[in-house]
């Protein structure tokens, strides 16, 4: 007689499916932004931006690992799209509204 394994949150998911990979990448990006907050401590607004972005990325990544689904997928896409758009803006034009990002940076 064969006994089926108990269902787990990971049942039916491969070890590195798309959502898991995106979750890990978001958590990693959040950790990098948390470190960047310390490096840019001389610009208070920029530091706060990095802290908020780090918390959002780490939170969305953890949420997607714990409760995978459409909501967590949307949160990952939205938060990380904002991060990429902000990064592109700082490379193409700069952001006058945030101290430390007024001038365009080299890619």
mmCIF file of C-alpha atoms in Angstrom:
data_model
loop_
_atom_site.group_PDB
_atom_site.id
_atom_site.type_symbol
_atom_site.label_atom_id
_atom_site.label_comp_id
_atom_site.label_asym_id
_atom_site.label_seq_id
_atom_site.Cartn_x
_atom_site.Cartn_y
_atom_site.Cartn_z
ATOM 1 C CA UNK A 1 0.000 0.000 0.000
ATOM 2 C CA UNK A 2 1.349 3.416 -0.977
ATOM 3 C CA UNK A 3 0.688 6.476 1.173
ATOM 4 C CA UNK A 4 0.441 9.830 -0.565
ATOM 5 C CA UNK A 5 2.581 12.619 0.898
ATOM 6 C CA UNK A 6 0.808 15.289 2.895
ATOM 7 C CA UNK A 7 -0.092 18.481 1.038
ATOM 8 C CA UNK A 8 2.244 21.397 1.693
ATOM 9 C CA UNK A 9 2.251 24.990 0.493
ATOM 10 C CA UNK A 10 4.828 23.875 -2.087
ATOM 11 C CA UNK A 11 2.766 20.935 -3.407
ATOM 12 C CA UNK A 12 2.425 21.088 -7.163
ATOM 13 C CA UNK A 13 5.122 23.732 -7.567
ATOM 14 C CA UNK A 14 8.528 23.108 -9.009
ATOM 15 C CA UNK A 15 11.571 24.174 -7.004
ATOM 16 C CA UNK A 16 12.173 27.264 -9.142
ATOM 17 C CA UNK A 17 8.937 28.216 -10.816
ATOM 18 C CA UNK A 18 8.485 31.777 -12.023
ATOM 19 C CA UNK A 19 6.810 33.147 -8.914
ATOM 20 C CA UNK A 20 9.408 31.626 -6.593
ATOM 21 C CA UNK A 21 12.221 33.059 -8.689
ATOM 22 C CA UNK A 22 10.575 36.484 -8.765
ATOM 23 C CA UNK A 23 10.070 36.320 -4.990
ATOM 24 C CA UNK A 24 13.714 35.541 -4.323
ATOM 25 C CA UNK A 25 14.827 38.263 -6.759
ATOM 26 C CA UNK A 26 12.559 40.814 -5.072
ATOM 27 C CA UNK A 27 13.859 39.905 -1.615
ATOM 28 C CA UNK A 28 17.427 40.215 -2.910
ATOM 29 C CA UNK A 29 16.710 43.591 -4.513
ATOM 30 C CA UNK A 30 15.150 44.748 -1.253
ATOM 31 C CA UNK A 31 18.276 43.740 0.640
ATOM 32 C CA UNK A 32 20.408 45.707 -1.826
ATOM 33 C CA UNK A 33 18.182 48.777 -1.430
ATOM 34 C CA UNK A 34 18.397 48.464 2.372
ATOM 35 C CA UNK A 35 22.185 48.504 2.094
ATOM 36 C CA UNK A 36 22.008 51.476 -0.279
ATOM 37 C CA UNK A 37 19.998 53.381 2.320
ATOM 38 C CA UNK A 38 22.996 53.305 4.630
ATOM 39 C CA UNK A 39 25.387 54.395 1.912
ATOM 40 C CA UNK A 40 23.215 57.422 1.042
ATOM 41 C CA UNK A 41 22.613 58.557 4.637
ATOM 42 C CA UNK A 42 23.754 62.098 3.779
ATOM 43 C CA UNK A 43 20.564 62.581 1.691
ATOM 44 C CA UNK A 44 17.600 62.092 4.052
ATOM 45 C CA UNK A 45 14.926 61.918 1.337
ATOM 46 C CA UNK A 46 16.897 59.408 -0.708
ATOM 47 C CA UNK A 47 17.548 57.292 2.386
ATOM 48 C CA UNK A 48 13.837 57.207 3.177
ATOM 49 C CA UNK A 49 13.043 56.264 -0.410
ATOM 50 C CA UNK A 50 15.498 53.352 -0.276
ATOM 51 C CA UNK A 51 14.087 52.144 3.068
ATOM 52 C CA UNK A 52 10.481 52.245 1.819
ATOM 53 C CA UNK A 53 11.431 50.491 -1.426
ATOM 54 C CA UNK A 54 13.420 47.852 0.475
ATOM 55 C CA UNK A 55 10.494 47.129 2.809
ATOM 56 C CA UNK A 56 8.059 46.943 -0.120
ATOM 57 C CA UNK A 57 10.275 44.593 -2.148
ATOM 58 C CA UNK A 58 11.062 42.306 0.781
ATOM 59 C CA UNK A 59 7.425 42.317 1.918
ATOM 60 C CA UNK A 60 6.114 41.474 -1.564
ATOM 61 C CA UNK A 61 8.697 38.717 -1.943
ATOM 62 C CA UNK A 62 7.841 37.149 1.412
ATOM 63 C CA UNK A 63 4.112 37.445 0.687
ATOM 64 C CA UNK A 64 4.564 35.640 -2.630
ATOM 65 C CA UNK A 65 6.461 32.811 -0.939
ATOM 66 C CA UNK A 66 3.902 32.413 1.865
ATOM 67 C CA UNK A 67 0.732 33.006 -0.177
ATOM 68 C CA UNK A 68 1.419 32.510 -3.883
ATOM 69 C CA UNK A 69 -1.338 33.748 -6.164
ATOM 70 C CA UNK A 70 -2.574 36.606 -8.316
ATOM 71 C CA UNK A 71 -2.417 39.258 -5.608
ATOM 72 C CA UNK A 72 1.180 38.489 -4.681
ATOM 73 C CA UNK A 73 2.135 38.255 -8.370
ATOM 74 C CA UNK A 74 0.588 41.667 -9.007
ATOM 75 C CA UNK A 75 2.368 43.136 -5.965
ATOM 76 C CA UNK A 76 5.728 41.811 -7.196
ATOM 77 C CA UNK A 77 5.162 43.193 -10.690
ATOM 78 C CA UNK A 78 3.945 46.596 -9.487
ATOM 79 C CA UNK A 79 6.613 47.228 -6.845
ATOM 80 C CA UNK A 80 9.531 46.040 -8.937
ATOM 81 C CA UNK A 81 8.274 47.900 -12.032
ATOM 82 C CA UNK A 82 8.311 51.113 -10.002
ATOM 83 C CA UNK A 83 11.875 50.313 -8.898
ATOM 84 C CA UNK A 84 13.025 49.718 -12.484
ATOM 85 C CA UNK A 85 11.246 52.864 -13.718
ATOM 86 C CA UNK A 86 12.924 54.918 -10.987
ATOM 87 C CA UNK A 87 16.312 53.464 -11.839
ATOM 88 C CA UNK A 88 15.824 54.247 -15.552
ATOM 89 C CA UNK A 89 14.741 57.792 -14.738
ATOM 90 C CA UNK A 90 17.893 58.412 -12.680
ATOM 91 C CA UNK A 91 20.006 57.143 -15.593
ATOM 92 C CA UNK A 92 18.222 59.102 -18.324
ATOM 93 C CA UNK A 93 17.224 62.427 -16.754
ATOM 94 C CA UNK A 94 17.613 62.576 -12.966
ATOM 95 C CA UNK A 95 14.928 63.443 -10.392
ATOM 96 C CA UNK A 96 14.846 67.048 -9.218
ATOM 97 C CA UNK A 97 12.335 66.301 -6.445
ATOM 98 C CA UNK A 98 14.711 63.966 -4.540
ATOM 99 C CA UNK A 99 17.948 65.247 -3.046
ATOM 100 C CA UNK A 100 20.917 63.248 -4.323
ATOM 101 C CA UNK A 101 19.238 62.322 -7.605
ATOM 102 C CA UNK A 102 19.074 65.739 -9.284
ATOM 103 C CA UNK A 103 21.655 64.921 -11.943
ATOM 104 C CA UNK A 104 21.691 62.056 -14.392
ATOM 105 C CA UNK A 105 23.903 59.143 -13.356
ATOM 106 C CA UNK A 106 25.953 56.960 -15.680
ATOM 107 C CA UNK A 107 24.438 53.499 -16.303
#
